[in-house]
Amino acid sequence: MEIRVGLGHDTHRLAPGRALVVGGVRVSDEFGPVGHSDGDVLLHALTDALLGAAGLGDIGQWFPDTDPQWSQADSSLFVAEAVRELGDRGWRVVNLDSTVLAERPKIGPYRDEIRSRLAELLSIAPDAVNVKAKTGEQVGPIGRGEAIAADAVVLIRKGS
Ligand code: MG
């Protein structure tokens, strides 16, 4: 059996009057990301972690933000595509650990829903998915509520 680890990070600026989607779950209609797709930081970090684990580059190479086909795209598509590319190469996801950093809105109440959605996208059990929520302690762009960020780590395996 071969195993690999992958790391992903993403940050988006927040602005009023936009929908905020985190891990495929809509968590606010008041403050949302400025981005080309739906701006889902957690799914972007996860996509990078998946691609990174398999040595397949990064999200910007696969889904350029200059490509109009990804404008307002549902970021679940990026994860699904990455999972498919890994599957084509014999890789299966073992688990995901992640952290969402946001001062507002609070992500905690949506944690279970996000976890279920991520498990579904990765075709793994919910107990193989972890979502941690942290604030920015009122320091820096995240702490001032100007940005949201996410980190993701995945383990993938090939063979038995
Ligand atoms: Mg992004």
PDB file of C-alpha atoms and ligand atoms in Angstrom:
ATOM      1  CA  MET A   1       0.000   0.000   0.000  1.00  0.00           C
ATOM      2  CA  GLU A   2       1.198   3.496  -0.828  1.00  0.00           C
ATOM      3  CA  ILE A   3       0.073   6.540   1.119  1.00  0.00           C
ATOM      4  CA  ARG A   4       0.515  10.255   0.510  1.00  0.00           C
ATOM      5  CA  VAL A   5      -0.429  13.441   2.323  1.00  0.00           C
ATOM      6  CA  GLY A   6      -1.653  16.697   0.775  1.00  0.00           C
ATOM      7  CA  LEU A   7      -1.981  20.236   2.145  1.00  0.00           C
ATOM      8  CA  GLY A   8      -4.275  23.036   1.007  1.00  0.00           C
ATOM      9  CA  HIS A   9      -4.870  26.642   2.029  1.00  0.00           C
ATOM     10  CA  ASP A  10      -7.174  29.389   0.764  1.00  0.00           C
ATOM     11  CA  THR A  11      -8.173  32.910   1.724  1.00  0.00           C
ATOM     12  CA  HIS A  12     -10.998  35.101   0.435  1.00  0.00           C
ATOM     13  CA  ARG A  13     -11.851  38.713   1.104  1.00  0.00           C
ATOM     14  CA  LEU A  14     -15.352  39.215   2.534  1.00  0.00           C
ATOM     15  CA  ALA A  15     -17.775  41.917   1.420  1.00  0.00           C
ATOM     16  CA  PRO A  16     -21.339  42.783   2.422  1.00  0.00           C
ATOM     17  CA  GLY A  17     -24.326  41.543   0.472  1.00  0.00           C
ATOM     18  CA  ARG A  18     -22.914  38.227  -0.728  1.00  0.00           C
ATOM     19  CA  ALA A  19     -23.757  34.649   0.104  1.00  0.00           C
ATOM     20  CA  LEU A  20     -21.116  32.783   2.083  1.00  0.00           C
ATOM     21  CA  VAL A  21     -20.750  29.084   1.290  1.00  0.00           C
ATOM     22  CA  VAL A  22     -18.327  27.018   3.378  1.00  0.00           C
ATOM     23  CA  GLY A  23     -17.764  23.346   2.687  1.00  0.00           C
ATOM     24  CA  GLY A  24     -20.727  23.369   0.320  1.00  0.00           C
ATOM     25  CA  VAL A  25     -23.086  24.725   3.000  1.00  0.00           C
ATOM     26  CA  ARG A  26     -24.600  28.214   2.874  1.00  0.00           C
ATOM     27  CA  VAL A  27     -23.785  29.835   6.210  1.00  0.00           C
ATOM     28  CA  SER A  28     -24.655  33.518   5.620  1.00  0.00           C
ATOM     29  CA  ASP A  29     -26.319  35.883   3.189  1.00  0.00           C
ATOM     30  CA  GLU A  30     -24.852  39.004   4.798  1.00  0.00           C
ATOM     31  CA  PHE A  31     -21.093  38.739   4.344  1.00  0.00           C
ATOM     32  CA  GLY A  32     -19.643  36.686   1.536  1.00  0.00           C
ATOM     33  CA  PRO A  33     -16.440  36.181  -0.414  1.00  0.00           C
ATOM     34  CA  VAL A  34     -15.175  38.245  -3.272  1.00  0.00           C
ATOM     35  CA  GLY A  35     -14.216  35.554  -5.749  1.00  0.00           C
ATOM     36  CA  HIS A  36     -14.596  34.207  -9.226  1.00  0.00           C
ATOM     37  CA  SER A  37     -16.426  30.992  -8.354  1.00  0.00           C
ATOM     38  CA  ASP A  38     -18.724  30.717  -5.329  1.00  0.00           C
ATOM     39  CA  GLY A  39     -15.581  31.494  -3.263  1.00  0.00           C
ATOM     40  CA  ASP A  40     -15.868  28.472  -0.973  1.00  0.00           C
ATOM     41  CA  VAL A  41     -12.542  28.642   0.901  1.00  0.00           C
ATOM     42  CA  LEU A  42     -12.870  25.211   2.453  1.00  0.00           C
ATOM     43  CA  LEU A  43     -13.615  23.459  -0.843  1.00  0.00           C
ATOM     44  CA  HIS A  44     -10.765  25.358  -2.511  1.00  0.00           C
ATOM     45  CA  ALA A  45      -8.350  24.322   0.258  1.00  0.00           C
ATOM     46  CA  LEU A  46      -9.627  20.749  -0.006  1.00  0.00           C
ATOM     47  CA  THR A  47      -9.193  20.718  -3.802  1.00  0.00           C
ATOM     48  CA  ASP A  48      -5.590  21.880  -3.389  1.00  0.00           C
ATOM     49  CA  ALA A  49      -4.952  19.256  -0.707  1.00  0.00           C
ATOM     50  CA  LEU A  50      -6.291  16.496  -2.991  1.00  0.00           C
ATOM     51  CA  LEU A  51      -4.309  17.675  -6.015  1.00  0.00           C
ATOM     52  CA  GLY A  52      -1.213  18.177  -3.861  1.00  0.00           C
ATOM     53  CA  ALA A  53      -1.367  14.681  -2.379  1.00  0.00           C
ATOM     54  CA  ALA A  54      -1.385  13.158  -5.865  1.00  0.00           C
ATOM     55  CA  GLY A  55       1.332  15.499  -7.180  1.00  0.00           C
ATOM     56  CA  LEU A  56      -1.130  17.112  -9.583  1.00  0.00           C
ATOM     57  CA  GLY A  57      -0.336  20.789  -9.068  1.00  0.00           C
ATOM     58  CA  ASP A  58      -2.934  23.232  -7.783  1.00  0.00           C
ATOM     59  CA  ILE A  59      -6.469  24.490  -8.252  1.00  0.00           C
ATOM     60  CA  GLY A  60      -5.338  27.464 -10.352  1.00  0.00           C
ATOM     61  CA  GLN A  61      -3.830  25.151 -12.969  1.00  0.00           C
ATOM     62  CA  TRP A  62      -6.931  22.982 -13.234  1.00  0.00           C
ATOM     63  CA  PHE A  63      -9.623  25.655 -12.863  1.00  0.00           C
ATOM     64  CA  PRO A  64      -8.151  29.053 -13.847  1.00  0.00           C
ATOM     65  CA  ASP A  65     -10.079  32.035 -12.500  1.00  0.00           C
ATOM     66  CA  THR A  66      -9.637  33.642 -15.926  1.00  0.00           C
ATOM     67  CA  ASP A  67     -11.831  30.920 -17.452  1.00  0.00           C
ATOM     68  CA  PRO A  68     -15.456  32.142 -17.736  1.00  0.00           C
ATOM     69  CA  GLN A  69     -16.763  28.582 -17.335  1.00  0.00           C
ATOM     70  CA  TRP A  70     -15.824  28.756 -13.626  1.00  0.00           C
ATOM     71  CA  SER A  71     -17.483  32.123 -13.014  1.00  0.00           C
ATOM     72  CA  GLN A  72     -19.952  31.668 -10.126  1.00  0.00           C
ATOM     73  CA  ALA A  73     -19.174  27.930 -10.255  1.00  0.00           C
ATOM     74  CA  ASP A  74     -20.267  25.605  -7.470  1.00  0.00           C
ATOM     75  CA  SER A  75     -16.891  24.667  -5.945  1.00  0.00           C
ATOM     76  CA  SER A  76     -18.180  21.137  -5.306  1.00  0.00           C
ATOM     77  CA  LEU A  77     -17.356  20.636  -8.981  1.00  0.00           C
ATOM     78  CA  PHE A  78     -13.659  21.274  -8.270  1.00  0.00           C
ATOM     79  CA  VAL A  79     -13.593  18.702  -5.475  1.00  0.00           C
ATOM     80  CA  ALA A  80     -15.535  16.162  -7.538  1.00  0.00           C
ATOM     81  CA  GLU A  81     -13.159  16.633 -10.460  1.00  0.00           C
ATOM     82  CA  ALA A  82     -10.082  16.285  -8.223  1.00  0.00           C
ATOM     83  CA  VAL A  83     -11.497  13.106  -6.633  1.00  0.00           C
ATOM     84  CA  ARG A  84     -12.145  11.710 -10.118  1.00  0.00           C
ATOM     85  CA  GLU A  85      -8.592  12.511 -11.281  1.00  0.00           C
ATOM     86  CA  LEU A  86      -7.191  10.809  -8.177  1.00  0.00           C
ATOM     87  CA  GLY A  87      -9.486   7.819  -8.720  1.00  0.00           C
ATOM     88  CA  ASP A  88      -8.263   7.495 -12.318  1.00  0.00           C
ATOM     89  CA  ARG A  89      -4.758   7.116 -10.865  1.00  0.00           C
ATOM     90  CA  GLY A  90      -5.832   4.540  -8.282  1.00  0.00           C
ATOM     91  CA  TRP A  91      -5.928   6.904  -5.282  1.00  0.00           C
ATOM     92  CA  ARG A  92      -8.637   6.808  -2.642  1.00  0.00           C
ATOM     93  CA  VAL A  93      -9.118   9.356   0.132  1.00  0.00           C
ATOM     94  CA  VAL A  94      -8.515   8.060   3.666  1.00  0.00           C
ATOM     95  CA  ASN A  95      -9.409  11.132   5.741  1.00  0.00           C
ATOM     96  CA  LEU A  96      -9.618  14.907   5.817  1.00  0.00           C
ATOM     97  CA  ASP A  97      -8.762  17.304   8.611  1.00  0.00           C
ATOM     98  CA  SER A  98      -9.497  20.998   8.195  1.00  0.00           C
ATOM     99  CA  THR A  99      -9.691  24.363   9.913  1.00  0.00           C
ATOM    100  CA  VAL A 100     -11.920  27.292   8.937  1.00  0.00           C
ATOM    101  CA  LEU A 101     -10.782  30.689  10.235  1.00  0.00           C
ATOM    102  CA  ALA A 102     -13.473  33.362  10.394  1.00  0.00           C
ATOM    103  CA  GLU A 103     -14.454  36.017  12.895  1.00  0.00           C
ATOM    104  CA  ARG A 104     -17.968  36.100  11.459  1.00  0.00           C
ATOM    105  CA  PRO A 105     -20.230  34.422  10.838  1.00  0.00           C
ATOM    106  CA  LYS A 106     -19.719  31.660  13.363  1.00  0.00           C
ATOM    107  CA  ILE A 107     -19.061  28.402  11.534  1.00  0.00           C
ATOM    108  CA  GLY A 108     -19.511  26.154  14.596  1.00  0.00           C
ATOM    109  CA  PRO A 109     -23.299  25.747  14.283  1.00  0.00           C
ATOM    110  CA  TYR A 110     -22.870  24.435  10.716  1.00  0.00           C
ATOM    111  CA  ARG A 111     -20.029  22.066  11.494  1.00  0.00           C
ATOM    112  CA  ASP A 112     -22.014  18.813  11.358  1.00  0.00           C
ATOM    113  CA  GLU A 113     -23.741  19.776   8.134  1.00  0.00           C
ATOM    114  CA  ILE A 114     -20.397  20.733   6.547  1.00  0.00           C
ATOM    115  CA  ARG A 115     -18.859  17.482   7.741  1.00  0.00           C
ATOM    116  CA  SER A 116     -21.651  15.433   6.151  1.00  0.00           C
ATOM    117  CA  ARG A 117     -21.361  17.324   2.890  1.00  0.00           C
ATOM    118  CA  LEU A 118     -17.578  16.849   2.742  1.00  0.00           C
ATOM    119  CA  ALA A 119     -17.911  13.138   3.549  1.00  0.00           C
ATOM    120  CA  GLU A 120     -20.396  12.829   0.704  1.00  0.00           C
ATOM    121  CA  LEU A 121     -18.106  14.660  -1.748  1.00  0.00           C
ATOM    122  CA  LEU A 122     -15.149  12.441  -0.806  1.00  0.00           C
ATOM    123  CA  SER A 123     -17.167   9.195  -0.538  1.00  0.00           C
ATOM    124  CA  ILE A 124     -15.810   8.540   2.964  1.00  0.00           C
ATOM    125  CA  ALA A 125     -17.474   8.158   6.367  1.00  0.00           C
ATOM    126  CA  PRO A 126     -18.288  11.339   8.319  1.00  0.00           C
ATOM    127  CA  ASP A 127     -15.960  10.195  11.110  1.00  0.00           C
ATOM    128  CA  ALA A 128     -13.088  10.390   8.586  1.00  0.00           C
ATOM    129  CA  VAL A 129     -13.811  14.106   8.155  1.00  0.00           C
ATOM    130  CA  ASN A 130     -12.954  16.744  10.734  1.00  0.00           C
ATOM    131  CA  VAL A 131     -13.827  20.441  10.605  1.00  0.00           C
ATOM    132  CA  LYS A 132     -12.377  22.827  13.177  1.00  0.00           C
ATOM    133  CA  ALA A 133     -13.638  26.389  13.471  1.00  0.00           C
ATOM    134  CA  LYS A 134     -11.488  29.215  14.826  1.00  0.00           C
ATOM    135  CA  THR A 135     -11.846  32.971  15.021  1.00  0.00           C
ATOM    136  CA  GLY A 136      -9.081  35.462  14.314  1.00  0.00           C
ATOM    137  CA  GLU A 137      -9.068  36.718  17.919  1.00  0.00           C
ATOM    138  CA  GLN A 138      -9.966  40.169  16.508  1.00  0.00           C
ATOM    139  CA  VAL A 139      -6.460  40.488  15.106  1.00  0.00           C
ATOM    140  CA  GLY A 140      -5.530  40.927  11.449  1.00  0.00           C
ATOM    141  CA  PRO A 141      -7.833  40.769   8.411  1.00  0.00           C
ATOM    142  CA  ILE A 142      -9.596  37.616   9.607  1.00  0.00           C
ATOM    143  CA  GLY A 143     -10.054  38.986  13.117  1.00  0.00           C
ATOM    144  CA  ARG A 144     -11.514  42.196  11.699  1.00  0.00           C
ATOM    145  CA  GLY A 145     -13.988  40.178   9.663  1.00  0.00           C
ATOM    146  CA  GLU A 146     -12.459  41.277   6.359  1.00  0.00           C
ATOM    147  CA  ALA A 147     -11.431  37.792   5.255  1.00  0.00           C
ATOM    148  CA  ILE A 148     -12.088  34.100   5.692  1.00  0.00           C
ATOM    149  CA  ALA A 149      -9.476  31.356   5.347  1.00  0.00           C
ATOM    150  CA  ALA A 150      -9.278  27.590   5.457  1.00  0.00           C
ATOM    151  CA  ASP A 151      -6.629  24.900   5.783  1.00  0.00           C
ATOM    152  CA  ALA A 152      -7.075  21.291   4.726  1.00  0.00           C
ATOM    153  CA  VAL A 153      -4.961  18.152   5.014  1.00  0.00           C
ATOM    154  CA  VAL A 154      -5.860  14.874   3.322  1.00  0.00           C
ATOM    155  CA  LEU A 155      -4.365  11.405   3.371  1.00  0.00           C
ATOM    156  CA  ILE A 156      -4.763   9.264   0.242  1.00  0.00           C
ATOM    157  CA  ARG A 157      -3.956   5.608  -0.344  1.00  0.00           C
ATOM    158  CA  LYS A 158      -3.359   3.299  -3.256  1.00  0.00           C
ATOM    159  CA  GLY A 159      -3.411  -0.504  -3.226  1.00  0.00           C
ATOM    160  CA  SER A 160      -4.217  -2.798  -0.305  1.00  0.00           C
TER     161      SER A 160
HETATM  162 MG    MG B   1     -10.252  30.381  -3.557  1.00  0.00          MG
END
